[in-house]
Every structure is written in C-alpha cells, then in structure tokens.
Amino acid sequence: MKKSILFILPDLNSGGAERIVTTIANHLPREKFSPSILLLRKEGLYLDFLQNDIEIIDIKTPRIRHALKPILQQIRKRKPDIIFSGFGEVNAYLSLFIKLFPKTKFIARETNVVSQHVTRREIRFFYKFYNNYNKIICQSDDMMNDLVENFKIKKDKLIKINNPVDFNFIEEKLENATKPESYREGYKNVVAIGNLSSRKGFDNLLKVFVKLKQNKVLLHILGDGRDREMLHQMKLNLGLENVIFHGVQKNPYPFLKFADLFVLSSRYEGFPNVLLEAGACGTYSLANNCKGGINEIIQPKINGEISEIENHEAFAAKIVEILKQNHDSEAIKNSIQSRFSKEMILEKYFEVFESIVSHR
C-alpha cells in the first residue's frame, strides 16, 4: 500500500531547501509513495519544475509563527504516514507537537549549523523538543556535531545525507547557453550567488574586491535579499566599478559555466548547493573557511580551494593566483558527480522513508 508523504516548506523560491524538496518529491517512486507539498504561500520558481501529480496545499500564511495552527490542522485532516519538514524554523516549532500524532513519522531536514544560524531565544527554546523527531537529516558533519554538542540531540536520531546535484537538470538549463553579455572580453569573470543577507558574507567579498580594483577582474553577484540596499550603497562608497549586481536569475547556470571562478563568501552554511552546482558546471571554486560541509565538498586543487575571507588581502591574492591557472573542467565535474549525484543521494532518502514506515 502506498505511503503518503507531506513535505512542509514556507514557499518554493530559489533556495537550497526548496531545490532539495522539489528534487525528492519529483523522483519519489510513485508505486511506493504519494507526495504532497504544504506551502505557507504558493510562490517561487520551483513551482514550475514540479511534476503534475504532486498536490500543492497553500495555507496562505505569510509569517511562520502564524502558520503553526493551519499546519497542525492539515496534519490532523490528512493523517500522512510521513511528515518531512524542510525548513529550520518550521522544524523547531513543529517539534513541540509531534507527540499529538503518534501514527505519523516525523523527519526534519536541518538546513544550517543551528547554533550559528538560530540566535532568537524564543526559537532556540523549541530545540529542547527536537528529539521528538523520528529522524533528523543533516547535510554535513559540522551540522551533526553541532546538534549533538549544543542541543543534546541523540546520535541515533541523526542521519547524514549530503545534498544531491541534478546533472540532467543543469545540462538542460545549459543547452544552447551562451556567455552572459556582462562578461567582458579581456576580463576575468568571477561569480557569487546567494541571498543578500549577512550570513552570505557579500560585505566581506566587496572588501576583497577593493584590493582588485587595478586587476581586470569583474565580480558578478546573483541574488536578492534584505541587505540589497546596504550592499549597493557599499559598492558606491567603495567605488567598486568592478562589481555588478544582477538580482535573482531564473537560469543562473550560464553565469556559472562561463565564469573563470566561483566564490563562496558565506560566514556559515548548511551544505551549499551552489558550490555543488558550480562544480557540476565545471567551474573551479574558492570558498571561505566556514562551517557547513565546505571541506566535504572541496577537494583541494581538483575542484577548488579554501581560504579565510576575513583576511581580505590574502583572499584577493588567492583569487589572482587561481585566475592565472588552468583547471580541468571534466575533472571538476567528476569530483562532484562521483560523490553527490542525484541518483546516489536520492537512494539514501528513499531508504530512510522506507525504513521509517516499516518500524511501526
């Protein structure tokens, strides 16, 4: 008999958690599982990529703190076999109420190194109930260790599953791709992608590019977020004509494929999809030495390097050094595909779903 899985997310905008849930829901074996997705608000780029048979439940609730009651009502009404909550704040709030649904198995997919990401005391309070989850999926060792050491989560609740890369999806998006018009001839083009918020460290990256004003190097930043105005003002104040903000791009992959280097400037991560996707496009990466599985993705001198972005001078020098080198794009792709292919990673998710419903 088919088992029902209800995925819970705020929306399907272009973030890592949204990308993963879309991929899992699309590829679940339909003879075993019936997927539906509950969204706080039905919006986002990934809605276009969902299979037609996936039911979308829109509870039309803009704020997470107001979403708890309608989420619990939907769980009570639908009685799914598995709840898969894929967003940290929702996971935290939901943990308190898990015992109300003894016949449903609850899985949380943690999205960040929690002690660094969750600073508000009222949300941290809910992590006292995190052991109520049947399983908690972490994407990196950093994330697992953080939950054990700082939140007293039982080790047998935790499973590490790295993020998958959908090579077929990326190749489709790169079919007939041409170099972005903003990539100037005679210049090296460096790309960075992410939400314009403090955790992504773009303020540090702008300071690094102050050191590269005399070099023929352009920085292309893709993304939007609450720090947009501050970062645009910072660009003006620092006189950074070598930095271009592009906003959110529906198809960022040509920017990655034709870049000379991808830079990850984050202060912390979960397990950055964009670093995987840069590699899947055959592009070499330079990543800040932050928590969140960076050292599980980067194979030094093969698909990228790690440096300390807080040392702006040294990070700038590392960019210049890397841009003088040639890198084997096929070796970079193989480095990612051999460890993080969609097929390998999805198999691990399906094993978790099957094992959790067989243990009644």
Coordinates of C-alpha atoms in Angstrom, one line a residue:
M1 CA 0.0 0.0 0.0
K2 CA 1.3 3.5 -0.9
K3 CA 2.6 5.7 1.9
S4 CA 1.7 9.4 1.9
I5 CA 4.5 11.9 2.5
L6 CA 3.7 15.5 3.3
F7 CA 6.6 17.9 2.7
I8 CA 6.4 21.3 4.5
L9 CA 8.2 24.5 3.4
P10 CA 7.5 28.2 3.5
D11 CA 7.5 28.5 -0.3
L12 CA 9.3 27.2 -3.4
N13 CA 11.6 30.2 -4.0
S14 CA 15.1 29.5 -5.3
G15 CA 16.9 28.3 -2.1
G16 CA 18.7 25.1 -1.2
A17 CA 15.9 23.5 0.9
E18 CA 13.3 24.3 -1.9
R19 CA 15.6 22.7 -4.5
I20 CA 16.0 19.5 -2.5
V21 CA 12.4 19.0 -1.7
T22 CA 11.4 19.6 -5.3
T23 CA 14.0 17.0 -6.4
I24 CA 12.9 14.4 -3.8
A25 CA 9.2 14.9 -4.5
N26 CA 9.7 14.7 -8.3
H27 CA 11.7 11.4 -8.1
L28 CA 9.9 9.5 -5.3
P29 CA 8.9 6.0 -6.7
R30 CA 5.2 6.5 -7.2
E31 CA 4.4 2.8 -6.7
K32 CA 5.5 3.2 -3.0
F33 CA 4.9 6.9 -2.1
S34 CA 2.4 9.6 -2.8
P35 CA 3.9 13.1 -2.3
S36 CA 2.2 16.4 -1.5
I37 CA 3.7 19.7 -0.5
L38 CA 2.3 22.1 2.1
L39 CA 3.4 25.7 1.5
L40 CA 2.9 28.7 3.7
R41 CA 2.5 30.7 0.5
K42 CA 2.2 29.2 -3.0
E43 CA 5.0 31.1 -4.8
G44 CA 8.5 30.5 -6.1
L45 CA 10.5 29.5 -9.2
Y46 CA 10.4 25.8 -8.4
L47 CA 6.7 25.6 -8.7
D48 CA 7.3 25.4 -12.5
F49 CA 9.6 22.3 -12.0
L50 CA 7.2 20.1 -10.0
Q51 CA 5.6 17.0 -11.5
N52 CA 1.9 17.5 -12.3
D53 CA 0.8 14.7 -9.9
I54 CA 2.2 16.5 -6.8
E55 CA -0.6 18.2 -4.8
I56 CA 0.2 21.7 -3.5
I57 CA -1.5 22.8 -0.3
D58 CA -1.4 26.5 0.1
I59 CA -2.3 27.7 3.6
K60 CA -1.8 31.4 2.6
T61 CA 0.1 32.4 5.8
P62 CA 2.9 34.9 5.2
R63 CA 4.6 34.5 8.6
I64 CA 5.9 31.3 10.0
R65 CA 4.8 32.0 13.6
H66 CA 1.2 32.2 12.4
A67 CA 1.4 29.0 10.3
L68 CA 1.6 26.5 13.1
K69 CA -2.2 26.2 13.7
P70 CA -3.1 25.7 10.0
I71 CA -0.2 23.2 9.6
L72 CA -1.4 21.1 12.6
Q73 CA -5.0 21.3 11.2
Q74 CA -3.7 19.9 7.8
I75 CA -1.8 17.1 9.5
R76 CA -4.9 16.1 11.6
K77 CA -7.1 16.2 8.5
R78 CA -4.7 14.3 6.1
K79 CA -3.1 11.9 8.6
P80 CA 0.0 11.4 6.4
D81 CA 2.4 8.4 7.0
I82 CA 5.4 10.7 6.9
I83 CA 5.9 14.4 7.6
F84 CA 9.1 15.8 6.1
S85 CA 9.7 19.3 7.4
G86 CA 12.5 21.0 5.4
F87 CA 13.0 24.4 6.9
G88 CA 14.7 25.1 10.2
E89 CA 12.2 27.5 11.9
V90 CA 9.2 25.3 10.9
N91 CA 11.1 22.2 12.2
A92 CA 11.7 23.9 15.5
Y93 CA 8.0 25.0 16.1
L94 CA 6.7 21.7 14.9
S95 CA 8.8 19.6 17.3
L96 CA 6.7 20.5 20.3
F97 CA 3.6 19.0 18.8
I98 CA 4.9 15.7 17.3
K99 CA 3.6 13.6 20.1
L100 CA 0.0 14.6 19.2
F101 CA 0.3 12.4 16.1
P102 CA 1.6 9.0 17.2
K103 CA 0.7 7.3 13.9
T104 CA 2.7 9.7 11.8
K105 CA 6.5 9.6 11.4
F106 CA 8.3 12.9 11.5
I107 CA 11.5 13.8 9.7
A108 CA 13.3 17.1 9.9
R109 CA 15.8 18.1 7.4
E110 CA 18.1 20.6 9.1
T111 CA 19.3 23.4 6.8
N112 CA 22.1 25.1 8.8
V113 CA 24.6 24.8 11.6
V114 CA 21.9 25.7 14.1
S115 CA 24.0 27.3 16.9
Q116 CA 25.3 29.9 14.3
H117 CA 22.0 30.4 12.5
V118 CA 19.4 30.5 15.2
T119 CA 20.0 33.4 17.5
R120 CA 16.5 34.3 18.7
R121 CA 15.9 32.8 22.2
E122 CA 12.2 32.0 21.6
I123 CA 13.1 29.8 18.6
R124 CA 16.1 28.2 20.4
F125 CA 13.7 27.1 23.1
F126 CA 11.9 24.8 20.7
Y127 CA 15.1 22.8 20.1
K128 CA 14.6 21.3 23.5
F129 CA 11.9 19.2 21.8
Y130 CA 13.9 18.3 18.8
N131 CA 14.5 14.7 20.0
N132 CA 10.7 14.2 19.4
Y133 CA 11.6 13.8 15.6
N134 CA 11.9 10.2 14.5
K135 CA 14.9 11.2 12.3
I136 CA 16.8 14.4 11.7
I137 CA 18.7 14.6 8.4
C138 CA 21.8 16.6 8.4
Q139 CA 23.8 17.5 5.3
S140 CA 27.3 17.7 6.9
D141 CA 29.4 16.5 9.8
D142 CA 29.5 20.1 11.1
M143 CA 25.7 20.2 11.4
M144 CA 25.5 16.8 13.1
N145 CA 28.2 17.6 15.6
D146 CA 26.6 21.0 16.4
L147 CA 23.2 19.3 17.2
V148 CA 24.8 16.8 19.5
E149 CA 27.2 19.1 21.3
N150 CA 25.0 22.2 21.6
F151 CA 21.4 20.9 21.6
K152 CA 21.9 17.4 23.2
I153 CA 20.3 15.6 20.2
K154 CA 20.6 11.8 20.4
K155 CA 23.1 10.5 17.9
D156 CA 20.7 7.7 16.8
K157 CA 18.2 10.3 15.6
L158 CA 20.7 11.8 13.2
I159 CA 21.4 10.7 9.6
K160 CA 23.9 12.5 7.4
I161 CA 22.8 12.8 3.8
N162 CA 24.7 15.3 1.6
N163 CA 22.8 17.4 -0.9
P164 CA 22.3 15.9 -4.4
V165 CA 23.2 17.6 -7.7
D166 CA 20.8 17.1 -10.6
F167 CA 23.2 17.0 -13.5
N168 CA 20.4 16.4 -16.1
F169 CA 18.5 19.5 -14.9
I170 CA 21.7 21.6 -15.1
E171 CA 22.5 20.2 -18.6
E172 CA 19.0 21.1 -19.8
K173 CA 19.4 24.6 -18.5
L174 CA 22.8 24.9 -20.3
E175 CA 21.5 23.7 -23.6
N176 CA 22.4 26.3 -26.2
A177 CA 23.8 28.5 -23.4
T178 CA 25.9 31.5 -24.4
K179 CA 28.3 33.6 -22.4
P180 CA 26.3 36.3 -20.4
E181 CA 26.6 39.7 -22.1
S182 CA 28.0 41.3 -19.0
Y183 CA 31.1 39.0 -19.2
R184 CA 33.5 41.4 -20.8
E185 CA 36.2 40.3 -23.1
G186 CA 39.7 40.8 -21.8
Y187 CA 38.4 40.5 -18.2
K188 CA 38.3 37.5 -15.8
N189 CA 34.8 36.9 -14.6
V190 CA 34.2 35.8 -11.0
V191 CA 30.6 34.9 -9.9
A192 CA 29.0 34.7 -6.5
I193 CA 25.4 33.6 -5.9
G194 CA 23.2 33.8 -2.8
N195 CA 20.7 35.6 -0.7
L196 CA 21.8 39.1 0.0
S197 CA 22.0 38.7 3.8
S198 CA 24.7 38.8 6.4
R199 CA 25.3 35.1 6.5
K200 CA 26.4 35.0 2.9
G201 CA 29.3 37.4 3.6
F202 CA 29.0 39.6 0.5
D203 CA 30.1 42.6 2.6
N204 CA 33.5 40.8 3.0
L205 CA 33.6 39.9 -0.7
L206 CA 33.1 43.6 -1.6
K207 CA 36.1 44.5 0.7
V208 CA 38.1 41.8 -1.1
F209 CA 37.3 43.4 -4.5
V210 CA 38.6 46.8 -3.2
K211 CA 42.0 45.1 -3.4
L212 CA 41.4 44.0 -7.0
K213 CA 40.4 47.4 -8.5
Q214 CA 43.6 47.5 -10.5
N215 CA 43.1 44.0 -11.9
K216 CA 41.0 43.1 -14.9
V217 CA 38.6 41.1 -12.8
L218 CA 34.8 41.5 -12.6
L219 CA 32.6 40.3 -9.8
H220 CA 29.1 39.2 -10.8
I221 CA 26.7 38.8 -7.8
L222 CA 23.4 37.0 -8.4
G223 CA 20.6 37.1 -5.8
D224 CA 18.4 39.4 -3.8
G225 CA 17.6 39.9 -0.1
R226 CA 17.2 42.3 2.8
D227 CA 20.8 43.6 2.6
R228 CA 20.4 44.7 -1.1
E229 CA 20.3 48.4 -0.5
M230 CA 23.1 48.3 2.1
L231 CA 25.4 46.3 -0.3
H232 CA 24.6 48.6 -3.3
Q233 CA 25.4 51.6 -1.1
M234 CA 28.6 49.9 0.0
K235 CA 29.6 49.3 -3.7
L236 CA 29.1 53.1 -4.3
N237 CA 31.0 54.1 -1.2
L238 CA 33.9 51.9 -2.1
G239 CA 33.9 52.9 -5.7
L240 CA 33.6 49.4 -7.0
E241 CA 33.1 49.7 -10.7
N242 CA 34.4 46.1 -11.0
V243 CA 31.2 44.7 -9.2
I244 CA 27.9 44.0 -10.9
F245 CA 24.7 43.1 -9.1
H246 CA 22.4 41.0 -11.3
G247 CA 19.5 40.2 -9.0
V248 CA 17.8 36.8 -9.0
Q249 CA 18.4 34.9 -12.3
K250 CA 15.8 32.3 -13.3
N251 CA 18.7 30.4 -15.0
P252 CA 22.0 31.1 -13.2
Y253 CA 23.8 28.2 -14.8
P254 CA 25.3 30.1 -17.8
F255 CA 26.9 32.5 -15.3
L256 CA 28.5 29.5 -13.6
K257 CA 29.6 27.7 -16.7
F258 CA 31.3 30.7 -18.3
A259 CA 32.8 32.0 -15.1
D260 CA 36.6 31.8 -14.5
L261 CA 36.0 31.3 -10.8
F262 CA 33.1 30.8 -8.4
V263 CA 33.5 32.3 -4.9
L264 CA 31.5 31.3 -1.8
S265 CA 31.9 34.0 0.8
S266 CA 29.5 32.7 3.4
R267 CA 30.0 33.1 7.2
Y268 CA 28.4 29.7 7.7
E269 CA 26.4 27.2 5.5
G270 CA 24.4 24.1 5.7
F271 CA 25.8 22.2 2.7
P272 CA 25.9 24.8 -0.1
N273 CA 24.1 23.6 -3.2
V274 CA 25.6 26.5 -5.2
L275 CA 29.1 25.2 -4.5
L276 CA 28.0 21.7 -5.8
E277 CA 26.3 23.3 -8.9
A278 CA 29.4 25.4 -9.7
G279 CA 31.4 22.1 -9.8
A280 CA 28.7 20.5 -11.9
C281 CA 29.2 23.3 -14.4
G282 CA 32.9 22.5 -14.4
T283 CA 33.9 25.7 -12.7
Y284 CA 36.6 25.9 -10.1
S285 CA 35.7 27.4 -6.7
L286 CA 37.3 29.4 -3.9
A287 CA 35.3 29.1 -0.6
N288 CA 35.6 30.8 2.7
N289 CA 36.7 28.5 5.5
C290 CA 33.4 28.4 7.3
K291 CA 31.3 25.7 9.0
G292 CA 28.8 23.8 6.8
G293 CA 30.5 20.9 5.0
I294 CA 32.8 23.1 2.8
N295 CA 35.7 20.6 3.5
E296 CA 33.4 17.7 2.4
I297 CA 32.8 19.3 -1.0
I298 CA 36.1 20.9 -1.9
Q299 CA 38.9 18.6 -3.0
P300 CA 41.9 20.9 -2.9
K301 CA 43.5 21.6 -6.3
I302 CA 40.9 19.4 -8.0
N303 CA 37.6 21.3 -7.8
G304 CA 38.5 24.2 -5.6
E305 CA 40.3 25.7 -2.6
I306 CA 39.5 27.1 0.8
S307 CA 40.8 30.4 2.3
E308 CA 39.9 32.9 5.0
I309 CA 37.9 35.7 3.6
E310 CA 38.2 37.8 6.7
N311 CA 41.8 38.3 5.6
H312 CA 40.8 40.4 2.6
E313 CA 44.3 40.9 1.3
A314 CA 45.2 37.1 1.3
F315 CA 41.8 36.2 -0.2
A316 CA 42.3 38.7 -3.0
A317 CA 45.8 37.3 -3.6
K318 CA 44.3 33.8 -3.8
I319 CA 41.8 34.9 -6.4
V320 CA 44.5 36.4 -8.5
E321 CA 46.6 33.3 -8.2
I322 CA 43.8 30.9 -9.2
L323 CA 42.8 33.1 -12.2
K324 CA 46.3 32.6 -13.6
Q325 CA 45.9 28.8 -13.6
N326 CA 44.2 26.4 -15.9
H327 CA 41.7 24.0 -14.5
D328 CA 40.3 20.7 -15.9
S329 CA 36.5 21.2 -16.1
E330 CA 35.9 17.5 -16.6
A331 CA 37.9 16.6 -13.5
I332 CA 35.9 19.2 -11.6
K333 CA 32.6 17.7 -12.8
N334 CA 33.7 14.2 -12.0
S335 CA 34.7 15.3 -8.5
I336 CA 31.1 16.3 -7.8
Q337 CA 29.3 13.6 -9.8
S338 CA 31.2 10.8 -8.2
R339 CA 30.1 11.8 -4.7
F340 CA 26.9 13.9 -4.9
S341 CA 25.0 12.7 -8.0
K342 CA 21.2 12.9 -7.7
E343 CA 20.8 9.1 -8.1
M344 CA 23.2 8.3 -5.2
I345 CA 21.7 10.8 -2.8
L346 CA 18.1 10.2 -3.5
E347 CA 18.6 6.5 -2.9
K348 CA 19.6 7.4 0.6
Y349 CA 16.5 9.5 1.2
F350 CA 14.2 6.7 -0.1
E351 CA 15.9 4.2 2.2
V352 CA 15.1 6.5 5.2
F353 CA 11.5 6.8 4.1
E354 CA 11.1 3.0 3.7
S355 CA 12.8 2.1 6.9
I356 CA 10.9 4.7 9.0
V357 CA 7.4 3.4 7.9
S358 CA 8.4 -0.2 8.3
H359 CA 9.2 0.4 12.0
R360 CA 5.7 0.8 13.5

